[in-house]
Each structure stands twice: as structure tokens, then as C-alpha cells.
CSV table of C-alpha atoms in Angstrom, one decimal:
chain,number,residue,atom,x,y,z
A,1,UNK,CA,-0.3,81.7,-17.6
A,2,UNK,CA,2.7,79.7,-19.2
A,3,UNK,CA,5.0,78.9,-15.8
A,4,UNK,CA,7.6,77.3,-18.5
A,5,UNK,CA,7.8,80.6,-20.8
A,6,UNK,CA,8.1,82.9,-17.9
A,7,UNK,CA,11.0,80.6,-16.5
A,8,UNK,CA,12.6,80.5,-19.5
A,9,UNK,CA,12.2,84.7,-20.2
A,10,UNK,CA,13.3,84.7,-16.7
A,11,UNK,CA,16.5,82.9,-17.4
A,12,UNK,CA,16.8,84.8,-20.8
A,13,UNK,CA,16.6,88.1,-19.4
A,14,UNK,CA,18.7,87.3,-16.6
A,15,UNK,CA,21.6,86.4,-18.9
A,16,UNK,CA,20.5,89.4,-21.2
A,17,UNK,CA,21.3,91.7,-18.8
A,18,UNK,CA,24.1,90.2,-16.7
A,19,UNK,CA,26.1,89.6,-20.0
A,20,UNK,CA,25.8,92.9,-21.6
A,21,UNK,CA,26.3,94.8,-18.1
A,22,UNK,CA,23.0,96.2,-17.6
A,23,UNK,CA,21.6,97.7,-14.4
A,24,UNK,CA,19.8,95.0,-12.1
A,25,UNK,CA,17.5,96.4,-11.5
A,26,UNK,CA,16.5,97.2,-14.7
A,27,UNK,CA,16.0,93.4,-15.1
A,28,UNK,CA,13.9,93.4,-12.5
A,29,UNK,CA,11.6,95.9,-13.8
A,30,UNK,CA,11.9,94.1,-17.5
A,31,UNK,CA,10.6,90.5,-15.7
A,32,UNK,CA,7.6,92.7,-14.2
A,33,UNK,CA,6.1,93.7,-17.5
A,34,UNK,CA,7.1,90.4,-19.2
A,35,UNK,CA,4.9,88.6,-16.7
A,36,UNK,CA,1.8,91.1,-17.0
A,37,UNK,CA,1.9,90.3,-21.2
A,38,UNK,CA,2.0,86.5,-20.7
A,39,UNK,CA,-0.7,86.8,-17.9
A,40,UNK,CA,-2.7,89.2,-20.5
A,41,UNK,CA,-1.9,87.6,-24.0
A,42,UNK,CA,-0.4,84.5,-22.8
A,43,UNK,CA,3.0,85.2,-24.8
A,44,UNK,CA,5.5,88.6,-24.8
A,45,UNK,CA,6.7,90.6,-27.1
A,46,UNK,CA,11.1,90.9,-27.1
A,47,UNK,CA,13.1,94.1,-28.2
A,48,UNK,CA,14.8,94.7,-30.8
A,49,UNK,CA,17.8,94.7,-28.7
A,50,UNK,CA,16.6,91.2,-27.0
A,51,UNK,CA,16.1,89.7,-30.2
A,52,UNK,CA,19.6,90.8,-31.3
A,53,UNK,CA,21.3,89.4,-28.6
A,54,UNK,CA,19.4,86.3,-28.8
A,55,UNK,CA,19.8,85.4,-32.1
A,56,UNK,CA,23.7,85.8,-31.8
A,57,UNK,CA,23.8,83.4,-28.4
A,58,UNK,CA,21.7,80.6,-30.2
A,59,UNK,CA,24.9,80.5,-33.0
A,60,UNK,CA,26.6,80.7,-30.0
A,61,UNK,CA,25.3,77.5,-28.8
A,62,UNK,CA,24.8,76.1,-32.3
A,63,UNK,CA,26.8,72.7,-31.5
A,64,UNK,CA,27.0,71.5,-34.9
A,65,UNK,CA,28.6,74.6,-36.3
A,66,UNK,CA,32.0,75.1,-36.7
A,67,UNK,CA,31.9,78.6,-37.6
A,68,UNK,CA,30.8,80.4,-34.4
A,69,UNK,CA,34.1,82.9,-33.9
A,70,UNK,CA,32.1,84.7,-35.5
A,71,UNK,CA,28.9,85.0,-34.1
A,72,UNK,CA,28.8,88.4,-32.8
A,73,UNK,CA,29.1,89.5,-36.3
A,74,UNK,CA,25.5,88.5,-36.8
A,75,UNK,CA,23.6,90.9,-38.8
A,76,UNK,CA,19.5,90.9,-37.3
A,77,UNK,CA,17.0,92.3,-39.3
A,78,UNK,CA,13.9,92.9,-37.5
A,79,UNK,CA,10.9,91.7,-39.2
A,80,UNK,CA,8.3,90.9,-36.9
A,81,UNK,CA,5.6,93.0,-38.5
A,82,UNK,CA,5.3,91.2,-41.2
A,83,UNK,CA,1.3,89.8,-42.0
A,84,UNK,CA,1.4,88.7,-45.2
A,85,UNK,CA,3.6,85.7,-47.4
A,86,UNK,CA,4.1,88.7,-49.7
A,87,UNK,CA,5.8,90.8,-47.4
A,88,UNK,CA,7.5,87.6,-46.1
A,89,UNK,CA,8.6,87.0,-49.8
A,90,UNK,CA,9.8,90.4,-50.4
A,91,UNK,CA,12.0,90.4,-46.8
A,92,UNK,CA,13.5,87.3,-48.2
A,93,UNK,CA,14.7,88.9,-51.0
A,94,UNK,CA,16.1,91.9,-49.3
A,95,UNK,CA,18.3,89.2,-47.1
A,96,UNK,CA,19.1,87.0,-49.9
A,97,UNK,CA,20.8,90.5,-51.8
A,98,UNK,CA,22.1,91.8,-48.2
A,99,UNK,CA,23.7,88.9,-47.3
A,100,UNK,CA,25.0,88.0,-50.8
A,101,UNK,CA,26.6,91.2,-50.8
A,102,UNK,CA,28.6,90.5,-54.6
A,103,UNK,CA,29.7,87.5,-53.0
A,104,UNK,CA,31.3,89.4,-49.5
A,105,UNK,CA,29.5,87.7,-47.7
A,106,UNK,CA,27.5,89.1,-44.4
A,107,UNK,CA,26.2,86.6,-41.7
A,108,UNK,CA,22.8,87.7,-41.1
A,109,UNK,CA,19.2,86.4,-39.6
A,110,UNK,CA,15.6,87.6,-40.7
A,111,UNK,CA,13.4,87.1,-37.8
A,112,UNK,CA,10.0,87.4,-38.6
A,113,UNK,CA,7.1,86.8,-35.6
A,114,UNK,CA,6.8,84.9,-32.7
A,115,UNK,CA,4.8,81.6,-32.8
A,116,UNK,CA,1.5,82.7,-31.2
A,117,UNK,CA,-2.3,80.9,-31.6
A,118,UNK,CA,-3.5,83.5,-33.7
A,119,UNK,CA,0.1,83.7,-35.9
A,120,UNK,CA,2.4,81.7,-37.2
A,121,UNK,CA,4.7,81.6,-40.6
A,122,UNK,CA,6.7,78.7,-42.1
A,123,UNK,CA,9.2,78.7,-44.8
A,124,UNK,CA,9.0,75.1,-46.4
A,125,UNK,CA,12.3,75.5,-48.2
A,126,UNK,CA,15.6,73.9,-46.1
A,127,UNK,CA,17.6,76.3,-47.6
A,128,UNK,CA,16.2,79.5,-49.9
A,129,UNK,CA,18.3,78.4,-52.6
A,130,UNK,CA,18.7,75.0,-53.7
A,131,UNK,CA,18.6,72.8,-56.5
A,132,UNK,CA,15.9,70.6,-58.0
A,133,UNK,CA,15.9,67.0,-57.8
A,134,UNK,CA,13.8,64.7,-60.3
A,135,UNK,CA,12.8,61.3,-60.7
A,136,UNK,CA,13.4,60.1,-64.7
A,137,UNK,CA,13.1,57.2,-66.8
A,138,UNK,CA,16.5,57.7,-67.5
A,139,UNK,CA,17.7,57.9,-63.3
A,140,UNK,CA,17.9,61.2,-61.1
A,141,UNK,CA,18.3,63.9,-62.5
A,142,UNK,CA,19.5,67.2,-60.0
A,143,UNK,CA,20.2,67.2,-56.5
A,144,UNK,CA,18.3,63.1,-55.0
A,145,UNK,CA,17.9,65.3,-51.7
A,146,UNK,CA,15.5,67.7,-52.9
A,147,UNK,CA,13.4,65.5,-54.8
A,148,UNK,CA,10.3,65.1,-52.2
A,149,UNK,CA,10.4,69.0,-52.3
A,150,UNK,CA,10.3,69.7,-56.3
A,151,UNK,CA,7.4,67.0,-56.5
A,152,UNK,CA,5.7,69.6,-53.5
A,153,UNK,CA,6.5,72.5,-55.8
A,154,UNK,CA,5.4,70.7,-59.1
A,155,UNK,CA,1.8,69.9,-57.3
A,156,UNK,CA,1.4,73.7,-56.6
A,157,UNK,CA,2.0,74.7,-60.0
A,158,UNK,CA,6.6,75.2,-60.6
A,159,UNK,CA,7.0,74.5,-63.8
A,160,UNK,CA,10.1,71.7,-63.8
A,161,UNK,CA,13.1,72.1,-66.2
A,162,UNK,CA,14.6,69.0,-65.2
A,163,UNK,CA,18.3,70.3,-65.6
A,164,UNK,CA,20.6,69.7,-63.0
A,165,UNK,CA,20.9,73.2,-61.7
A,166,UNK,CA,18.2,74.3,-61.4
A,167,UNK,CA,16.6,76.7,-58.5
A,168,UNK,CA,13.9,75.8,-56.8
A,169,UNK,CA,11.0,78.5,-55.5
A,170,UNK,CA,10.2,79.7,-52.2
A,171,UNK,CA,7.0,78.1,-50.5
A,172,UNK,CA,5.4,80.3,-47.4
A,173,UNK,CA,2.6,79.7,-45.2
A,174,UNK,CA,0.9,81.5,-43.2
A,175,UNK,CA,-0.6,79.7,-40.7
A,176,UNK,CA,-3.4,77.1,-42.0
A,177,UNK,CA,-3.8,78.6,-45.0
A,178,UNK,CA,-2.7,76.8,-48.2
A,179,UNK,CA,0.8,77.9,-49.3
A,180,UNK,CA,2.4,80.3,-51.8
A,181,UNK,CA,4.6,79.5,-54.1
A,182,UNK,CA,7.2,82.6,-55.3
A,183,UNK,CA,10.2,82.2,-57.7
A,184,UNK,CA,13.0,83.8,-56.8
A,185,UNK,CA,14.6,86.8,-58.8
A,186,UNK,CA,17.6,85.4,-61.0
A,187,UNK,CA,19.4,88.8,-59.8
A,188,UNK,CA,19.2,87.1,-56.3
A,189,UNK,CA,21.3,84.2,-57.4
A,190,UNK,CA,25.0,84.2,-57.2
A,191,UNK,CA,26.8,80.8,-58.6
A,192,UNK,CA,30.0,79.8,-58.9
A,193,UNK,CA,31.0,77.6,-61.8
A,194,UNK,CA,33.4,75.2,-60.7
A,195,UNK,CA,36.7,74.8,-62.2
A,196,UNK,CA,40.2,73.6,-61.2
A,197,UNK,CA,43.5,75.6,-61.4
A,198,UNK,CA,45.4,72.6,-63.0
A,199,UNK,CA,43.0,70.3,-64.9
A,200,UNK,CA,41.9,72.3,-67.8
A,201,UNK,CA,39.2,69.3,-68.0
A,202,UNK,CA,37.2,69.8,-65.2
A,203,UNK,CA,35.2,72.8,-66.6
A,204,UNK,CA,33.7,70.3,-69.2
A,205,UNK,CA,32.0,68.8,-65.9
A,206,UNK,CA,29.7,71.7,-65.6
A,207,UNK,CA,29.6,71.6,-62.0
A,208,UNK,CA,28.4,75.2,-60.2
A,209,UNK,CA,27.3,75.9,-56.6
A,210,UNK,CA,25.0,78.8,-55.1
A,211,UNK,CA,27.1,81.2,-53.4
A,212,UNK,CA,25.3,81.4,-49.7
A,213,UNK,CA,23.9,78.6,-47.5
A,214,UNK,CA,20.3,80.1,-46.6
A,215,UNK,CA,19.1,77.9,-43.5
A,216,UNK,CA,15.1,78.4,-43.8
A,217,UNK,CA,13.5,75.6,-42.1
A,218,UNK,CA,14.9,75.7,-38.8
A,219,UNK,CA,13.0,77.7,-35.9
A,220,UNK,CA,15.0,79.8,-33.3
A,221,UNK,CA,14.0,79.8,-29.6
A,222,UNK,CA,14.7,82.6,-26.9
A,223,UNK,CA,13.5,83.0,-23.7
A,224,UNK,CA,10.5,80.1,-24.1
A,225,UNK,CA,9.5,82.3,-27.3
A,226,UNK,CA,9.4,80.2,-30.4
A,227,UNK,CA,10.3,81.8,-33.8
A,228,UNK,CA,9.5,79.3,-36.3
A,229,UNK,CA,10.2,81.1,-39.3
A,230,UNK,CA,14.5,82.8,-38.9
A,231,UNK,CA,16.2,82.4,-41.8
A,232,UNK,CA,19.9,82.6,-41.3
A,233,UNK,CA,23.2,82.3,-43.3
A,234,UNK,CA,26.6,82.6,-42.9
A,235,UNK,CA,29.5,81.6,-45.9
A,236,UNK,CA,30.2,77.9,-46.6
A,237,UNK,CA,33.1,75.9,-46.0
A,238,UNK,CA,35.0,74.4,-48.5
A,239,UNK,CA,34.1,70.9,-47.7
A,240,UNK,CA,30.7,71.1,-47.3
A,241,UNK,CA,30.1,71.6,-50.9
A,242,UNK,CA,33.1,69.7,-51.8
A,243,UNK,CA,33.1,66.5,-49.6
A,244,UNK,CA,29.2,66.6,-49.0
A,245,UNK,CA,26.7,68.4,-51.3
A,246,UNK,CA,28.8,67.1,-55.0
A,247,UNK,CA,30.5,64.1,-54.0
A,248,UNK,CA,28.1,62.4,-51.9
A,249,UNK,CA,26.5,59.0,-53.4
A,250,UNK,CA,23.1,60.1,-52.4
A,251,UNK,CA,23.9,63.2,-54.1
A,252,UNK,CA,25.6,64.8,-56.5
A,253,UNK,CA,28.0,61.9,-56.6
A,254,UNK,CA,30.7,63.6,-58.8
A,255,UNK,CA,33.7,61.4,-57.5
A,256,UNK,CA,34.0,58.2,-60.0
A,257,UNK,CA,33.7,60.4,-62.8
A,258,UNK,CA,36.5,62.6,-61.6
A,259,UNK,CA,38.6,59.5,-60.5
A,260,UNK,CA,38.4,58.5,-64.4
A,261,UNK,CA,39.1,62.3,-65.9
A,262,UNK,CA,42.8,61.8,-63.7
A,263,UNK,CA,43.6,58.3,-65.0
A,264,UNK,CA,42.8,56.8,-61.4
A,265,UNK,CA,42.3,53.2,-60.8
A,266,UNK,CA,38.7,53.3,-60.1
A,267,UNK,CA,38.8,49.2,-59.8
A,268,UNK,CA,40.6,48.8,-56.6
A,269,UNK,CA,39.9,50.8,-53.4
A,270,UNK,CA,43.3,50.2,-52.5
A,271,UNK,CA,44.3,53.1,-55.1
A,272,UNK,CA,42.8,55.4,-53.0
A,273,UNK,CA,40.5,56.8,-55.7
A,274,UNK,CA,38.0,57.7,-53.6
A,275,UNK,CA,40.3,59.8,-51.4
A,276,UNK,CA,42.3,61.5,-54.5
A,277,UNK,CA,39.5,62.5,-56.2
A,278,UNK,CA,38.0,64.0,-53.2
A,279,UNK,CA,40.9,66.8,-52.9
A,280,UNK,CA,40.9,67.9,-56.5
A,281,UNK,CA,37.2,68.6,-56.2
A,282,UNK,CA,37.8,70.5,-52.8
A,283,UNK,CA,40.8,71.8,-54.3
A,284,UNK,CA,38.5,73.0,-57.1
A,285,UNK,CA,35.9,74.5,-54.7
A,286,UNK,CA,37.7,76.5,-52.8
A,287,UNK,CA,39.9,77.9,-56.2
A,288,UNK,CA,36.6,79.1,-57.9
A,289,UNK,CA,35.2,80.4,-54.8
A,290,UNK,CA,37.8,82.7,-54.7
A,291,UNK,CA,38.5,83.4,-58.2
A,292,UNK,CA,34.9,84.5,-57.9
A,293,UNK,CA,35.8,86.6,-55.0
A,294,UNK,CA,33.2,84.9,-52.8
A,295,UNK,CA,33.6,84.3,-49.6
A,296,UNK,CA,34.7,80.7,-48.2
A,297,UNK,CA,36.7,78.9,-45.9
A,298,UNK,CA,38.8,76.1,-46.0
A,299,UNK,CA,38.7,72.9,-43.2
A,300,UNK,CA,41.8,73.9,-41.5
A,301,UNK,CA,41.7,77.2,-40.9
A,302,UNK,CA,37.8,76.6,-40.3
A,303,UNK,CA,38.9,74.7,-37.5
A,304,UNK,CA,41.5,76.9,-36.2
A,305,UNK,CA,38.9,79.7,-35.8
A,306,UNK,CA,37.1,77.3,-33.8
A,307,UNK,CA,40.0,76.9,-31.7
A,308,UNK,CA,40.1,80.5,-30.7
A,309,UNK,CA,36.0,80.4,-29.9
A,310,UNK,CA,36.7,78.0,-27.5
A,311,UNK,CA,39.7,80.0,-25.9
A,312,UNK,CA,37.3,83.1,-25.7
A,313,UNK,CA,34.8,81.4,-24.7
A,314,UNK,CA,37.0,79.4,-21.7
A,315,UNK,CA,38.1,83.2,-20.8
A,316,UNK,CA,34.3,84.3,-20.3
A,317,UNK,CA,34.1,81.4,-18.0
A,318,UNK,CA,31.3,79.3,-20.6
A,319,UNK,CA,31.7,76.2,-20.9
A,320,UNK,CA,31.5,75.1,-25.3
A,321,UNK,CA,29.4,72.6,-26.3
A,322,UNK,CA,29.6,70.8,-28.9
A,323,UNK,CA,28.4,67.9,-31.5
A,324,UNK,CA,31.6,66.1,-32.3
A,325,UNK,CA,30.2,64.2,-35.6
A,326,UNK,CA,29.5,67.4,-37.1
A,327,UNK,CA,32.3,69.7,-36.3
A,328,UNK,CA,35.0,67.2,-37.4
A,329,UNK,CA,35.5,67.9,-41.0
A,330,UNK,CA,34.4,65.6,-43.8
A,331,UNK,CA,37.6,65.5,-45.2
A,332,UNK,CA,41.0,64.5,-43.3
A,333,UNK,CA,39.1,65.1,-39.5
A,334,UNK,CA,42.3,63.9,-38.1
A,335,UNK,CA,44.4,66.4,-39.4
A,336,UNK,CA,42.4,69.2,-37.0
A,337,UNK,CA,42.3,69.5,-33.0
A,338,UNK,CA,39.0,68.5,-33.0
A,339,UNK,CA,39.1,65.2,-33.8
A,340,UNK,CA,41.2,64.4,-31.0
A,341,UNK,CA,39.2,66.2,-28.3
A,342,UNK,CA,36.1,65.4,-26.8
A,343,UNK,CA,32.8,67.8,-26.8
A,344,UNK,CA,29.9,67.6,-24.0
A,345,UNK,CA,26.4,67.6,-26.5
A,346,UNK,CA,24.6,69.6,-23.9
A,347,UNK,CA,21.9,71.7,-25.8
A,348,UNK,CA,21.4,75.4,-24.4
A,349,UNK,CA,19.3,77.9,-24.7
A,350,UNK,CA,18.9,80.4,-27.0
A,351,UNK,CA,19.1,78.0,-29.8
A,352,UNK,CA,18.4,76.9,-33.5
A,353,UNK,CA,16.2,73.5,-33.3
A,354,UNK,CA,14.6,71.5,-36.3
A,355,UNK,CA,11.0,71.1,-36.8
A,356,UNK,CA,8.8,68.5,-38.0
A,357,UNK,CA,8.8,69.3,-41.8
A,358,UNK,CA,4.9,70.9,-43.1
A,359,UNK,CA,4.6,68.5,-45.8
């Protein structure tokens, strides 16, 4: 028997039920059964109401995320039956249109089975949509980041458009078995073209973004149970698309050429190109977003939500942990309490963890 997954079940269910008010004893009897199923199967099965509560504490104690004010919102959708990468594919699909929602976006989690010997699914995608990245004779073409995965995806038979849009496929495996490649239905996919609300110009750009950041390739642990296929999401904020994904050198890199459509001095760094540039294509984000009516936030008030997590949280006598180099914005950190405070890094459980990538 695993004396390190009945600890942590121990701890899990102990929090479980002290937090949501629950007879002791119930917990009590809940540990009894849990330790007969790891001494018979050498794992345990969790409830759907375990599971639910689990999967809302590990964004909880996500401490790169900004964005946990709202994690009891988390929508869990119970997929542990699951047996095949066809059923997988097909529950994908049904989070991808839940959670799009025509662009109201809902924070939700697919949780498919526990990690056992005899089972265990992966998702190769980061994200369950994301854009292709290709190596030309005439320079990268797409997004640089994803261009290890579309050569993975080429080898097992995507056919490559080489445009600089365009959505990659789904890859699933099922344990040791070779992996499936599935394209995802167009009808799934919600982009938002980007344009600017005072530079008529910027359309001519043809920059877009997908509407909702699908984490895929993450696995979720609870109570020494390890999920290794959860898919979550939640909506994006402005900057991360803005400041990150198209102005990045190693990606998009969208910033010079911007710089040069407003007349800016892109010679000197003492014009503060760079920095100018930077808000009109945030500015532009977070305008199309919403012209779209899909859902976004913006730095600041990203980080005053945060604020108020940590006041609830102080009043439920936790303590929030945090990763300070990813909660500070990307753009103008100093201008939110974050910056100026100081965050202990202390990693708890339940929690989203990365795992070594399958190919």
C-alpha cells in the first residue's frame, strides 16, 4: 500500500470536510474505505463532489495566476469514464463550446481519469487551440513557440497550411499506444480580429487571437491522486495576448512594425518606441475583445480582483501564496499593488503542476 497517497487523501479529506462543514465523523468513515481501495487496487476512486472541490482549491493555490477571485466559479465536468481518445476527443469538444459560450466566457475543468498502471491519458497540445509555427526558406512563419509541435503534427499526417493563423489539431494518447490526431471543428473556434478604435490602419495588420486559453498539458493532483489529463480554462487578460503572445520577439513580434505604422522613432530606444507601441496593441486587444463581446480583462482591474482574493482569503485565516514574476503584469507592473508586495512561493496541495512533455 502507498503510505504517501493515503497521507495525502488523508490531508485531502481532512480539509474536504472541515472546509465545507461536514460531519467528523463522516470523515472518518470516508478515510476507512479510502484505505481498503488503496490496500485492494493500490489507488481510490474520489467523488464527484471531491473532485469538485479539488479542482477549485488547486486554482486556489495556482501561484502564478492572477485570476483566482474567481475560483469557486469553476465549472467541473466529470469525465472519468472515458476509455477511448474518441470519447476523449468528443468531451473536448463539448468543453471547448461550453466554455466558449458565444464568447461569455465560463471557467471550467474536464477531468478525465486518475493516473493508474493500467490507465493513463495525455493531451499533447499546451493549449487546445493554438496556432501553427513553421520553419521557411523565407523565416518563421506562425507562432516560433509552436513550431516543435506542428513538426509532431506534420509526422502523424496534419496537413500544414503554412499561414500564420492557423489552428493546430488535438493529439491524445492513451497510454502506450501511438497517438491520435483529431482536427478540431471550425464551429469550435471563436477569434477575434484585432483592430484599434483610433488607427483606422491597424486592421491592414491582420492580427486575430482565439477567444479562450485552453490549458491542456498540465496534470492536476488531489489528495496523492494524479490526473494527468484536466483541461481547464478561464478568460484571458488583456496583456497576455497583448504584451506576451503578439509582441514577444520570440513570438509574434508585432511591435517594430506597429512603432513604424505611428511615425515612431524606431532608431533610438530613448523614444520609447518599444513602450508606445506596446499600449496601442493592448489598447487594441482589449477594444476588439469587447467589441466582439468576449470576455476579457484588463491588468489593473485584473489586479484589483486579486487584491480582494487575498482579503478573503486573510478573512478565512489562509495564508496566499504566490509567484511574484508571474502575477506582476507584463505591462506597467509598477502601477499595481503587487509589484510592491512580497509573495511566499510555497506550493500547496491540491494543485496544477507541469509534466515532462510526451514527445
Amino acid at each position: 500500500m502507498s503510505i504517501e497517497m493515503l497521507q495525502e487523501a488523508e490531508e485531502f479529506i481532512q480539509s474536504y470536510y472541515k472546509e465545507l462543514e461536514k460531519p467528523e465523523y463522516e470523515s472518518s468513515q470516508r478515510m476507512k474505505k479510502i484505505e481498503e481501495m488503496i490496500r485492494e487496487k493500490g489507488f481510490y476512486d474520489h467523488t464527484y463532489e471531491e473532485i469538485q472541490y479539488g479542482a477549485k482549491v488547486a486554482w486556489r493555490n495556482s501561484n502564478r495566476c492572477i485570476g483566482r477571485f474567481f475560483w469557486q466559479m469553476l465549472h467541473v465536468i466529470d469525465k472519468r469514464d472515458i476509455d477511448s481518445e474518441d470519447q476523449l476527443a468528443a468531451a473536448l469538444f463539448e468543453h471547448m463550446e461550453y466554455a466558449t459560450n458565444n464568447g461569455k466566457i465560463r471557467p471550467t475543468i474536464t477531468v478525465f481519469s486518475a493516473k493508474t498502471e493500467e490507465k493513463q491519458f495525455r493531451i499533447w497540445n499546451h493549449q487546445l487551440i493554438r496556432y501553427a509555427g513553421y520553419e521557411t526558406k523565407d523565416g518563421i512563419v506562425g507562432d516560433p513557440v509552436s513550431i516543435a509541435f506542428t513538426k509532431v503534427c506534420i509526422d502523424l499526417g496534419w496537413e500544414p497550411m503554412y499561414g500564420d493563423f492557423d489552428i493546430l489539431p488535438l493529439i491524445i494518447q492513451k497510454g502506450d499506444e501511438n497517438p491520435k490526431l483529431y482536427d478540431i471543428p471550425k464551429e469550435l473556434i471563436l477569434e477575434v480580429l484585432i483592430e484599434h478604435p483610433d488607427f483606422p490602419w491597424f486592421k491592414e495588420l491582420a492580427l486575430k487571437w482565439y477567444a479562450v486559453p485552453l490549458i491542456s498539458d498540465m496534470k492536476m493532483e488531489i489528495g496523492g491522486l494524479t490526473y494527468t489529463a484536466a483541461p481547464f480554462n478561464g478568460w484571458y487578460m488583456g496583456t497576455e495576448i497583448g504584451a506576451r503572445n503578439l509582441a514577444d520577439e520570440d513570438r509574434y513580434n508585432k511591435l517594430p512594425i506597429i512603432a513604424e505604422m505611428m511615425g515612431l522613432n524606431v532608431g533610438s530606444h530613448s523614444s520609447l518606441w518599444k513602450d508606445r507601441a506596446l499600449v496601442e496593441l493592448n489598447a487594441a486587444v482589449l477594444y476588439s475583445y469587447k467589441k466582439q463581446g468576449v470576455s476579457i480583462v484588463d491588468h489593473h482591474t485584473a489586479a484589483q480582483q486579486f487584491k480582494q482574493f487575498e482579503m478573503k482569503e486573510t478573512k478565512e485565516g489562509r495564508d496566499v501564496t504566490g509567484d511574484w514574476t508571474w502575477l506582476i503584469p507584463p505591462m506597467s507592473p509598477a502601477s499595481t499593488h503587487i509589484f510592491h508586495k512580497p509573495f511566499k512561493n510555497k506550493m500547496k496541495k491540491p494543485n496544477y503542476f507541469y509534466q515532462k512533455a510526451p514527445f
